Coordinates of C-alpha atoms and ligand atoms in Angstrom, one line a residue:
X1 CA -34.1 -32.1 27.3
X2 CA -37.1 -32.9 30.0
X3 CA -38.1 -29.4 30.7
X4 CA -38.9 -30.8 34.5
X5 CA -36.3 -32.3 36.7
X6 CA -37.6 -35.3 39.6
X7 CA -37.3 -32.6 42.1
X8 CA -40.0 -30.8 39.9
X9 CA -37.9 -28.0 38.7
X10 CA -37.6 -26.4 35.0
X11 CA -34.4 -26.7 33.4
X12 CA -33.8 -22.6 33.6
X13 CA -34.6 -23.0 37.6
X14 CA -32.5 -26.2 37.5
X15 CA -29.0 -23.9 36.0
X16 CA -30.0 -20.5 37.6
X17 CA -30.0 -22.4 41.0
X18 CA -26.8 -23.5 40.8
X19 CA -25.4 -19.8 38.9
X20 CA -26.4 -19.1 42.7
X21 CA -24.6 -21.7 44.5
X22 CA -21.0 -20.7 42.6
X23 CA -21.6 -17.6 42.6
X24 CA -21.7 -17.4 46.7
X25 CA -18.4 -18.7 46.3
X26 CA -17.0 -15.5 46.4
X27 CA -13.3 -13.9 48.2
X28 CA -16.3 -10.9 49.4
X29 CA -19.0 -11.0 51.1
X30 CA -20.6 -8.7 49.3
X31 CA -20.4 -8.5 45.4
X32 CA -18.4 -12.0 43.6
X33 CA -14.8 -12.0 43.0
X34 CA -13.3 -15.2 42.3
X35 CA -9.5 -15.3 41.3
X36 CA -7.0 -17.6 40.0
X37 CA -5.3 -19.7 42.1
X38 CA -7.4 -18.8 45.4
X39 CA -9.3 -20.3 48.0
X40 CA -12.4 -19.8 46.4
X41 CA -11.0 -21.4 43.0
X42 CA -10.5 -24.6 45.1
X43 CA -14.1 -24.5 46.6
X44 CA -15.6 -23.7 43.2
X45 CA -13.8 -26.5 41.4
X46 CA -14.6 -29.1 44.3
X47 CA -18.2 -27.8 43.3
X48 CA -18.2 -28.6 39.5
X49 CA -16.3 -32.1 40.2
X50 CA -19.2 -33.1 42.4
X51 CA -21.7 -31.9 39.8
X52 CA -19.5 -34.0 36.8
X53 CA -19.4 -36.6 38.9
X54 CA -22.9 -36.6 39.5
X55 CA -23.9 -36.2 35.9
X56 CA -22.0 -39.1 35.4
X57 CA -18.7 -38.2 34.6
X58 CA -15.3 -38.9 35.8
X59 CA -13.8 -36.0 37.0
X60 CA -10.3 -34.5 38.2
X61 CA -8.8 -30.9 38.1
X62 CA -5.3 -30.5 35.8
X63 CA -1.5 -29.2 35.9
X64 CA -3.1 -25.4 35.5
X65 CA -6.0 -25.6 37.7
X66 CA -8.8 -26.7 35.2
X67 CA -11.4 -28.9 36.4
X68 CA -12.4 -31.9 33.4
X69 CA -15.2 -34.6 33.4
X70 CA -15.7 -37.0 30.7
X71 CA -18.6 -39.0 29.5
X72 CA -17.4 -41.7 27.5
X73 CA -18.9 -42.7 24.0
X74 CA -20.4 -46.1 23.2
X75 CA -16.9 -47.3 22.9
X76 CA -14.2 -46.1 25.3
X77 CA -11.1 -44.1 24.6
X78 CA -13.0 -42.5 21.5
X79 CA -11.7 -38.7 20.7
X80 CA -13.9 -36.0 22.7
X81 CA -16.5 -33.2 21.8
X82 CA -15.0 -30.8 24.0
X83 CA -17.6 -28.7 26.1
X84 CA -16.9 -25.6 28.4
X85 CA -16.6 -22.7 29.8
X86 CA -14.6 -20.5 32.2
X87 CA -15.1 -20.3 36.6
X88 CA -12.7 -17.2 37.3
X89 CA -14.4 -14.0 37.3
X90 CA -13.7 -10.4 37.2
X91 CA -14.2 -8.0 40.4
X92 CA -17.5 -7.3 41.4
X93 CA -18.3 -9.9 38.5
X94 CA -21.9 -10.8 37.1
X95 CA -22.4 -14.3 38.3
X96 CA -23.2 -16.0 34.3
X97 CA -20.3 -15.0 32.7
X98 CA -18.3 -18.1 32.4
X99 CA -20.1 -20.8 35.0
X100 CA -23.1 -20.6 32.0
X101 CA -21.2 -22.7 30.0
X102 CA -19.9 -25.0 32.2
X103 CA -23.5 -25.7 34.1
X104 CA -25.1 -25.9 30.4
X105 CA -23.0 -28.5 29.7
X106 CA -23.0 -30.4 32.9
X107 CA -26.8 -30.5 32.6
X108 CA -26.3 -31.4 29.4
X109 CA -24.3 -34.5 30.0
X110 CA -26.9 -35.3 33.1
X111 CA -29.4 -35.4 30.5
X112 CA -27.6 -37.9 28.5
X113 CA -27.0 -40.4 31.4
X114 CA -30.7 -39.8 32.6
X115 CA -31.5 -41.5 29.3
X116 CA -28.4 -43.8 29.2
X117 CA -27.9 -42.5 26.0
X118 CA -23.9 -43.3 24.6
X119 CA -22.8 -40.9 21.8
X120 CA -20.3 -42.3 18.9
X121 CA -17.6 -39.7 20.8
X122 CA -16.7 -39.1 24.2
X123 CA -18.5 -35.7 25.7
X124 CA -15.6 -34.2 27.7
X125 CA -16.9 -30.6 29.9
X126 CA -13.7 -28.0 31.2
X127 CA -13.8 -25.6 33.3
X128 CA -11.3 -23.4 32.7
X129 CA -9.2 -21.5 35.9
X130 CA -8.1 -18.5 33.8
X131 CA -9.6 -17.0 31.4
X132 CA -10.2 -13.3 32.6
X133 CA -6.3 -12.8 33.4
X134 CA -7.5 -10.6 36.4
X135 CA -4.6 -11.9 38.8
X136 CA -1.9 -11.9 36.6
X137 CA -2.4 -9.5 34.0
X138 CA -1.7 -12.5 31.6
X139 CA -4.7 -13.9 30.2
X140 CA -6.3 -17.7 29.5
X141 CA -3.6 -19.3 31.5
X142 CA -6.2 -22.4 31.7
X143 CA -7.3 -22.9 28.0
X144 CA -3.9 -22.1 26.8
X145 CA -2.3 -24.8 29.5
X146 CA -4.7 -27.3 27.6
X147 CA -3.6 -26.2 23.9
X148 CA -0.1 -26.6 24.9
X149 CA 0.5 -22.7 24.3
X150 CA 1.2 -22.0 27.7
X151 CA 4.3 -19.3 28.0
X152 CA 6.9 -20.4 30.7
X153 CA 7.8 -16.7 31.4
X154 CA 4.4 -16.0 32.6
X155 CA 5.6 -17.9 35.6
X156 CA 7.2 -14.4 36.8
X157 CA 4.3 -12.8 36.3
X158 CA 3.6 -10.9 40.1
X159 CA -0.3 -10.6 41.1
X160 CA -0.9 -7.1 43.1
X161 CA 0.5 -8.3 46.4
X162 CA 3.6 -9.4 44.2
X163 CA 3.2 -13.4 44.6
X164 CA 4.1 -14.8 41.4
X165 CA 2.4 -16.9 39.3
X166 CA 5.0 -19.7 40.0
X167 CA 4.5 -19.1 44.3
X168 CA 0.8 -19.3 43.7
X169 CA 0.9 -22.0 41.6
X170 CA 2.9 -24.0 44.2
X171 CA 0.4 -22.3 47.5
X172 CA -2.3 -24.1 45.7
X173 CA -0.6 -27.8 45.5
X174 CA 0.1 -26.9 41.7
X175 CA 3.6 -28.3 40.4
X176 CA 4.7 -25.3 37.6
X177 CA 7.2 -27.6 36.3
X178 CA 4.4 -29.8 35.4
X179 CA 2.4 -27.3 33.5
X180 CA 3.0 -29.3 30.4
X181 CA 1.2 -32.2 31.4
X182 CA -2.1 -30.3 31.1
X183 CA -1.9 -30.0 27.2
X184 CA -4.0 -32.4 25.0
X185 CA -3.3 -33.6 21.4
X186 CA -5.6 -32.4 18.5
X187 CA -6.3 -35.8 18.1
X188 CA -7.8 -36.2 21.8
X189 CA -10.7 -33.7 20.5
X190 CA -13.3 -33.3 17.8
X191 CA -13.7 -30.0 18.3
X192 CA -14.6 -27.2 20.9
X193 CA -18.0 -26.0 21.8
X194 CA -18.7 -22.7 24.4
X195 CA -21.6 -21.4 25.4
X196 CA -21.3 -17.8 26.8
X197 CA -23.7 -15.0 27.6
X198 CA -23.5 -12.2 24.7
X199 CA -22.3 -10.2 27.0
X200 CA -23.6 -7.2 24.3
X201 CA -27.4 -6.0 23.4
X202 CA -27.5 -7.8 19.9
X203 CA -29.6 -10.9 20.6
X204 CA -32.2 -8.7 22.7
X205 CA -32.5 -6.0 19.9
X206 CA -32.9 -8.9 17.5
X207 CA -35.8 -10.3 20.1
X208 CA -34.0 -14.2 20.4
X209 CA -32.7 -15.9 22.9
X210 CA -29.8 -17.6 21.4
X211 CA -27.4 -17.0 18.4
X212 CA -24.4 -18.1 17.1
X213 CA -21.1 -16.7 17.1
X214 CA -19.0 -16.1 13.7
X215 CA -15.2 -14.7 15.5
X216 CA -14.1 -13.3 18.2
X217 CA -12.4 -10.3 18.6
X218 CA -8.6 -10.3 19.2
X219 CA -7.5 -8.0 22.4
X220 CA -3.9 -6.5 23.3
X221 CA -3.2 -5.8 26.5
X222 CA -0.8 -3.5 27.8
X223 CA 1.0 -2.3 31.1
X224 CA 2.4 0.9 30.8
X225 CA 4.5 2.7 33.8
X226 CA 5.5 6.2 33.9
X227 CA 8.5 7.4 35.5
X228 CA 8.6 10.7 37.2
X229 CA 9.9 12.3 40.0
X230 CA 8.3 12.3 43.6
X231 CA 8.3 15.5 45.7
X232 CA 6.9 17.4 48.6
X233 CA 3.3 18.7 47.1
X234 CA 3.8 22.1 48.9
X235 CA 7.3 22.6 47.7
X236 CA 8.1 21.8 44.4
X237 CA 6.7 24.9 41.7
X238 CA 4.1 23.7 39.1
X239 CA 6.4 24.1 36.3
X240 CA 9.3 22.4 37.7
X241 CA 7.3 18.8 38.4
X242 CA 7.6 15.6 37.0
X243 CA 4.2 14.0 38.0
X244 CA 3.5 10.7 36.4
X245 CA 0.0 10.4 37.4
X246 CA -0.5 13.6 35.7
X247 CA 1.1 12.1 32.3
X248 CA -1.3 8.8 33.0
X249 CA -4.2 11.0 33.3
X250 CA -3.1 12.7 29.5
X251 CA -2.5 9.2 28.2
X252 CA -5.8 7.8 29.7
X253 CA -8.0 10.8 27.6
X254 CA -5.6 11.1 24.8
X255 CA -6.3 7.0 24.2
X256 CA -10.1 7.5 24.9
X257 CA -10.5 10.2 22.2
X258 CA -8.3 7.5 19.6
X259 CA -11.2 4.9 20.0
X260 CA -14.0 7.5 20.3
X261 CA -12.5 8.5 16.7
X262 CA -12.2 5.4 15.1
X263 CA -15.5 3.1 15.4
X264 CA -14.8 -0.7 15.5
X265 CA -12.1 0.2 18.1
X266 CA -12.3 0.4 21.5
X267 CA -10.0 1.4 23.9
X268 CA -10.0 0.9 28.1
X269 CA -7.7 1.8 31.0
X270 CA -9.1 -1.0 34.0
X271 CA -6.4 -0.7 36.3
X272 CA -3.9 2.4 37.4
X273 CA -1.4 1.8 40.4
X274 CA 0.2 5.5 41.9
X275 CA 3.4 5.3 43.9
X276 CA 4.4 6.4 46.6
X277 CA 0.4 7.0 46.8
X278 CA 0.1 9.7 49.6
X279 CA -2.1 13.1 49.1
X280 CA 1.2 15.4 50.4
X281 CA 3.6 13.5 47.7
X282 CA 3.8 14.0 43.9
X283 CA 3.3 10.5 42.3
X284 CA 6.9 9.6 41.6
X285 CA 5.6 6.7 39.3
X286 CA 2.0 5.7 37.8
X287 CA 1.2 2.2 36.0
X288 CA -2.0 1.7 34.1
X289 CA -3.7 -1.1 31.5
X290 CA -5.0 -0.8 28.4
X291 CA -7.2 -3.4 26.9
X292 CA -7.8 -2.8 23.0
X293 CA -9.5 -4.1 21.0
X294 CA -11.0 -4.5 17.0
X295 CA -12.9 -7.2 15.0
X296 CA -9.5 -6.5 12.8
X297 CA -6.2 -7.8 13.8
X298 CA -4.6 -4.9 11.3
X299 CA -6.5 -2.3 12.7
X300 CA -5.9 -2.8 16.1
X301 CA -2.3 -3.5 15.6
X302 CA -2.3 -0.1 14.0
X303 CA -4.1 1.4 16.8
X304 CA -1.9 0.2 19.6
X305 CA 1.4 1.5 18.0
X306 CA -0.7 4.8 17.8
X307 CA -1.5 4.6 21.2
X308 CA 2.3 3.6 22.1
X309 CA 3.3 7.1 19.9
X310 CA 0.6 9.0 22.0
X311 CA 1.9 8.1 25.4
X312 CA 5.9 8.7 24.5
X313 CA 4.9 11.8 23.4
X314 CA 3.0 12.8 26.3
X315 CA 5.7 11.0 28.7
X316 CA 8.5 13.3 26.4
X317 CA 6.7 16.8 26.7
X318 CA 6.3 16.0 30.1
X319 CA 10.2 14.7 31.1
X320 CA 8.9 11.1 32.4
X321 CA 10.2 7.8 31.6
X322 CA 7.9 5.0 29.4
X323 CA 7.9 1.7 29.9
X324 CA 5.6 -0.3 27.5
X325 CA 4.7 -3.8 28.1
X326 CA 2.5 -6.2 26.0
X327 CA 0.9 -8.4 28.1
X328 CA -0.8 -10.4 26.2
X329 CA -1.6 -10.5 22.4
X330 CA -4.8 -12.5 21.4
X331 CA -5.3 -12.5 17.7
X332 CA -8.8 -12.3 16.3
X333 CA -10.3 -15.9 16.3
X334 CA -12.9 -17.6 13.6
X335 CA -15.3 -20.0 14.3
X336 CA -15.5 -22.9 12.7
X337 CA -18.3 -22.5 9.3
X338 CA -18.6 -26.1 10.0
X339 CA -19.7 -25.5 13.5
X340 CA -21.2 -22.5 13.0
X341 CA -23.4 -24.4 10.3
X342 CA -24.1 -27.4 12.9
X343 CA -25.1 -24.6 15.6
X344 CA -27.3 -22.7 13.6
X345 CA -29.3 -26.1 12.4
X346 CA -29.8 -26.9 16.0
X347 CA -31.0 -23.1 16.4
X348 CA -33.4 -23.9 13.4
X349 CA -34.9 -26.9 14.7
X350 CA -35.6 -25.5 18.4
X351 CA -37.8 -22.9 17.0
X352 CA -35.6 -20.1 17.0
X353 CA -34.3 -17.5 14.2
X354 CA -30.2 -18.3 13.3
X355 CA -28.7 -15.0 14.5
X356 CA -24.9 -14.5 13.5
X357 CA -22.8 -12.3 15.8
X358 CA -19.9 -11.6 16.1
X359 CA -18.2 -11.9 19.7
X360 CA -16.1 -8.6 20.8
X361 CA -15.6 -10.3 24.8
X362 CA -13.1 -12.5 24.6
X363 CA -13.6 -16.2 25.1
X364 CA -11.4 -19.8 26.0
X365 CA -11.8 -20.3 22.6
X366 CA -9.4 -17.8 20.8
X367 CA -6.6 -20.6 22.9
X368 CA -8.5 -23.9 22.6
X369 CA -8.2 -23.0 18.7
X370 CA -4.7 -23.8 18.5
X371 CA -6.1 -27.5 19.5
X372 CA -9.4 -28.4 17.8
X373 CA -11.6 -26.2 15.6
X374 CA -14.2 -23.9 17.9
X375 CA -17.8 -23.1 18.1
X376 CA -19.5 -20.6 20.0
X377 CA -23.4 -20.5 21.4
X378 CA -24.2 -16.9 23.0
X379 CA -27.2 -16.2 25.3
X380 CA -29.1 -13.4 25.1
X381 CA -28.3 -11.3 28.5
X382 CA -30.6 -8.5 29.5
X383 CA -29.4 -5.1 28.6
X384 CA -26.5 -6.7 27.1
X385 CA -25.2 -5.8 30.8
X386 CA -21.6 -7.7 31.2
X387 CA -19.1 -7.5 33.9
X388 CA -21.2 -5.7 36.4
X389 CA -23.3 -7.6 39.3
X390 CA -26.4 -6.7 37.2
X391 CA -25.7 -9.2 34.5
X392 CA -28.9 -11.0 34.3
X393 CA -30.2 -14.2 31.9
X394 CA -33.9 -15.4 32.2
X395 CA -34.3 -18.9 33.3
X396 CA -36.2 -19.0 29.8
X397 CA -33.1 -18.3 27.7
X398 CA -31.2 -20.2 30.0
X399 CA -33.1 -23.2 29.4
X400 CA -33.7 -22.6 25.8
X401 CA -29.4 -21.9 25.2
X402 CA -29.4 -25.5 27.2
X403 CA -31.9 -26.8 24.3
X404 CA -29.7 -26.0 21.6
X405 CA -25.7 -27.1 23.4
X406 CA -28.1 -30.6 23.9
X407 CA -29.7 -30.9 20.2
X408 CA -26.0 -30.0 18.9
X409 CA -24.1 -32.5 20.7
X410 CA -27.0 -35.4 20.0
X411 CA -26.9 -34.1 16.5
X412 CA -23.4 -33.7 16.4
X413 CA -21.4 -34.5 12.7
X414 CA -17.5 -34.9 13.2
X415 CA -15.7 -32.7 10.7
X416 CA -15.3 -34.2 7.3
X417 CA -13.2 -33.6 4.2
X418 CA -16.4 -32.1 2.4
X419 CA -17.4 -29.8 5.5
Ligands
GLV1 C1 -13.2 -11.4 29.0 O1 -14.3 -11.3 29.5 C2 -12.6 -10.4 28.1 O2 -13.3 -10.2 27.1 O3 -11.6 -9.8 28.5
MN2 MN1 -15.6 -11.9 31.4
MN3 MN1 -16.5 -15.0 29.9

């Protein structure tokens, strides 16, 4: 990749500058929040078409949301090395986590049509709309739209101001009958490559830049309510109450000291909703997350039916109601040792030392696997500081993870019998 663009600037500069420019597209003014489905999904996916375009590509947004350019091969209509990342974010979200991907491999692609250079495949880059599952408690609506995994009953999902997925989807200009339309075949793809931040401390304590990733963790999600009983916080005697945020607060330590007992497992509450929600009222009803997760399907499997046994117990002793919901159930996700292999060669002959990780963040590749076989780049991240606005990459490691994606798609092999 020219380490110097016309306008003079590095590669790193070239990505970091435009990390800024999406990450001002933001529903605060303070802090960056961008959500599924919102106005600021719109302006940031009218951003990355114009950047495709520019690089080259032809570009257009999907059924779901997702925003695709394409660079064709030498010959047209050839199957696709698949290229992406996510654009949602969390709240109060580092600005690399996802749009590192998606900028890599725009640049990427520019770098390709700066040198006319036509690959024996198509280059196709996504940006997927949901992959942190913030709005909908659901999770990697976007990637799992393009697998053709997508679950209808989602659709009912309610966001926190109770519009459904379905409304929202229809607000934006989105048909949800159509949803279908936005999965591909396996044959439309060679395979699926993401570059993500680590999001951990592994590559820094290791002292590289870049590594590659072996699996990723699987995750369950869950929404739990308590039922209790509301009442006048001056009236009702101590003994006599049925306070549900009390019962969340026991759940909420009782799963914290499960994880903190168990390594490899770990355990968080994100979110917790208290109705009615006034300082002179008992909470009548309480409803929290849990996110779990292991490197081992089995283990957390075992861990969440622990969890489930924790919390009716606690709800039982205390005379409130459960109600237990999986949200979403992402098994744990190999990469492809044929990628893996291709990755770490191109690793190997920038200079760098092959560092295998693991991946415990979850990623649009656990979905795009049910489509084409994955492969994962991380970035080294400083601190291994992830969802937080300190999340910070050096324009060095940015340039040198841009290195790599490039010298692995030039390089690229298509899967054969043998590999
Ligand atoms: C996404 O960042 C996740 O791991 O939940
Ligand atoms: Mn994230
Ligand atoms: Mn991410």
């Amino acid at each position: 990749m020219a380490t110097t663009s016309m306008t003079g600037q590095t590669t790193g500069e070239a990505i970091a500058q435009r990390i800024d420019q999406l990450a001002s597209i933001s529903e605060s003014a303070t802090g960056l929040t961008r959500l599924f489905l919102s106005a600021e999904h719109r302006n940031a996916a009218e951003l990355l078409l114009t950047w495709m375009r520019e690089a080259g590509m032809s570009a257009r947004t999907d059924a779901i949301g997702n925003v695709i350019g394409r660079y064709e091969g030498a010959k047209p209509d050839q199957p696709a090395l698949l290229l992406g990342s996510h654009f949602d974010t969390v709240r109060n979200a580092g600005k690399w986590d996802g749009p590192l991907g998606i900028i890599t491999a725009i640049a990427c692609v520019a770098e390709l049509n700066r040198q006319h250079k036509r690959l024996p495949f198509a280059v196709e880059v996504i940006g997927f709309a949901d992959e942190e599952g913030v709005r909908f408690a659901s999770t990697l609506l976007g990637s799992r739209a393009l697998a053709g995994t997508f679950d209808e009953s989602a659709l009912a999902g309610r966001d926190s101001d109770g519009v459904s997925l379905r409304e929202a989807l229809t607000g934006f200009g989105l048909d949800p009958q159509n949803i279908g339309t936005a999965a591909r075949a396996p044959s439309d793809y060679l395979a699926y490559l993401e570059l993500h931040i680590e999001q951990g401390p592994v590559l820094e304590a290791e002292g590289v830049p870049v590594g590659v990733v072996t699996a990723i963790s699987g995750a369950t999600r869950l929404a739990v309510t308590l039922e209790g009983m509301a009442g006048h916080a001056g009236t009702v005697p101590m003994a006599m109450r049925r306070d549900a945020l009390s019962g969340v607060a026991e759940c909420i330590v009782a799963i914290e000291k499960q994880c903190r007992d168990d390594p490899g497992l770990f355990g968080t509450v994100g979110t917790i909703r208290v109705e009615p929600g006034a300082s002179n009222v008992i909470p009548g009803r309480c409803t929290f997350s849990i996110d779990m997760r292991s490197a081992s399907d089995e283990h957390r499997q075992f861990a969440v039916k622990a969890a489930i046994g924790s919390i009716e117990r606690i709800a039982g002793r205390r005379r409130l109601v459960p109600r237990i919901e999986i949200k979403h159930e992402g098994r744990t996700t190999p990469c492809a040792p044929w990628l893996q292999a291709q990755i770490s060669a191109a690793i190997a002959r920038r200079g760098y030392r092959a560092t295998a990780l693991p991946s415990g963040a979850g990623h649009d590749g656990m979905a795009v696997a049910d489509l084409t076989d994955i492969g994962m780049i991380f970035v080294r991240c400083r601190g291994g500081v992830s969802h937080h606005p300190d999340e910070h990459v050096t324009l060095e490691d940015a340039a040198a993870g841009a290195s790599v994606l490039l010298d692995v798609i030039e390089q690229f092999q298509p899967k054969t019998a043998a590999s």
